[in-house]
Amino acid sequence: MSQSVKVHIPENIHFSKVDGESVLLNTENGVFYGLDEIGTRIWELIAKYQETDSVIQQMLKEYEVKEQKLKEDVDSLLDSLIKKGLIEKSEDS
């Protein structure tokens, strides 16, 4: 996913944050998914911006990380979330 991708969070996904970490729950299939502090921040930015370029640009402002490494990490997390049905690519991406 090296290009910007538009995504959205389905209505059946519930997000719960505790002490910087979070758990996602797909109420349709019962899938739980845990996120560490960085994954939680990526999730929050996905919910806010709904596209990957904006997520990456905001993360670069907040963390000292190389852009290429961040892109790879965001892509990896998004791939995993998509496969588990916790996030979906938007129709117009």
CSV table of C-alpha atoms in Angstrom, one decimal:
chain,number,residue,atom,x,y,z
A,1,MET,CA,0.0,0.0,0.0
A,2,SER,CA,2.7,2.5,-0.8
A,3,GLN,CA,0.2,5.0,-2.2
A,4,SER,CA,-2.3,6.8,0.0
A,5,VAL,CA,-5.3,4.6,0.7
A,6,LYS,CA,-8.7,5.8,1.9
A,7,VAL,CA,-10.1,3.6,4.6
A,8,HIS,CA,-13.1,3.6,6.9
A,9,ILE,CA,-14.0,1.8,10.2
A,10,PRO,CA,-17.2,-0.2,9.9
A,11,GLU,CA,-20.0,0.5,12.3
A,12,ASN,CA,-19.8,-2.9,13.9
A,13,ILE,CA,-16.2,-2.3,15.1
A,14,HIS,CA,-15.9,-1.2,18.8
A,15,PHE,CA,-12.8,0.4,20.2
A,16,SER,CA,-11.9,0.4,23.8
A,17,LYS,CA,-8.7,2.2,25.2
A,18,VAL,CA,-7.1,1.4,28.5
A,19,ASP,CA,-3.8,2.9,29.6
A,20,GLY,CA,-2.6,3.8,26.1
A,21,GLU,CA,-3.4,0.4,24.6
A,22,SER,CA,-6.6,-0.7,23.1
A,23,VAL,CA,-8.8,-3.6,22.0
A,24,LEU,CA,-10.9,-3.7,18.8
A,25,LEU,CA,-13.9,-5.9,18.6
A,26,ASN,CA,-15.8,-6.9,15.5
A,27,THR,CA,-19.3,-7.5,16.8
A,28,GLU,CA,-20.4,-9.5,13.7
A,29,ASN,CA,-17.7,-12.2,13.8
A,30,GLY,CA,-16.4,-11.9,17.4
A,31,VAL,CA,-12.8,-11.0,16.3
A,32,PHE,CA,-10.8,-9.3,19.1
A,33,TYR,CA,-7.6,-7.4,18.2
A,34,GLY,CA,-5.2,-5.8,20.6
A,35,LEU,CA,-3.1,-2.7,19.8
A,36,ASP,CA,-0.1,-1.4,21.6
A,37,GLU,CA,0.4,2.4,22.2
A,38,ILE,CA,1.7,3.1,18.6
A,39,GLY,CA,-1.0,0.9,17.0
A,40,THR,CA,-3.6,2.7,19.1
A,41,ARG,CA,-2.3,6.1,17.9
A,42,ILE,CA,-2.5,4.9,14.3
A,43,TRP,CA,-6.1,3.7,14.9
A,44,GLU,CA,-7.0,7.1,16.3
A,45,LEU,CA,-5.6,8.9,13.3
A,46,ILE,CA,-7.3,6.5,10.9
A,47,ALA,CA,-10.6,7.3,12.6
A,48,LYS,CA,-9.8,11.0,12.3
A,49,TYR,CA,-8.3,11.3,8.8
A,50,GLN,CA,-9.6,8.1,7.0
A,51,GLU,CA,-6.6,8.0,4.7
A,52,THR,CA,-3.0,6.9,5.1
A,53,ASP,CA,-1.0,9.9,3.9
A,54,SER,CA,-2.5,12.1,6.6
A,55,VAL,CA,-1.9,9.4,9.2
A,56,ILE,CA,1.7,9.2,8.2
A,57,GLN,CA,2.3,12.9,8.1
A,58,GLN,CA,0.8,13.4,11.6
A,59,MET,CA,2.8,10.5,13.0
A,60,LEU,CA,6.0,12.0,11.6
A,61,LYS,CA,5.2,15.2,13.6
A,62,GLU,CA,4.7,13.2,16.8
A,63,TYR,CA,7.5,10.5,16.7
A,64,GLU,CA,11.1,10.4,15.7
A,65,VAL,CA,11.0,7.8,13.0
A,66,LYS,CA,12.2,7.4,9.4
A,67,GLU,CA,9.3,8.0,7.0
A,68,GLN,CA,10.0,4.7,5.0
A,69,LYS,CA,9.9,2.6,8.2
A,70,LEU,CA,6.7,4.3,9.4
A,71,LYS,CA,5.0,3.7,6.0
A,72,GLU,CA,6.0,0.0,6.2
A,73,ASP,CA,4.6,-0.2,9.7
A,74,VAL,CA,1.3,1.5,8.9
A,75,ASP,CA,0.9,-0.6,5.8
A,76,SER,CA,1.5,-3.8,7.8
A,77,LEU,CA,-1.0,-2.8,10.5
A,78,LEU,CA,-3.6,-1.8,7.9
A,79,ASP,CA,-3.1,-5.1,6.0
A,80,SER,CA,-3.7,-7.0,9.2
A,81,LEU,CA,-6.8,-5.0,10.2
A,82,ILE,CA,-8.3,-5.4,6.7
A,83,LYS,CA,-7.7,-9.2,6.7
A,84,LYS,CA,-9.5,-9.4,10.1
A,85,GLY,CA,-12.4,-7.3,8.9
A,86,LEU,CA,-11.7,-4.5,11.4
A,87,ILE,CA,-11.2,-1.8,8.8
A,88,GLU,CA,-12.2,-1.5,5.1
A,89,LYS,CA,-10.8,0.2,2.1
A,90,SER,CA,-13.2,3.0,1.0
A,91,GLU,CA,-14.9,2.5,-2.3
A,92,ASP,CA,-13.2,5.5,-3.9
A,93,SER,CA,-9.6,4.5,-3.0
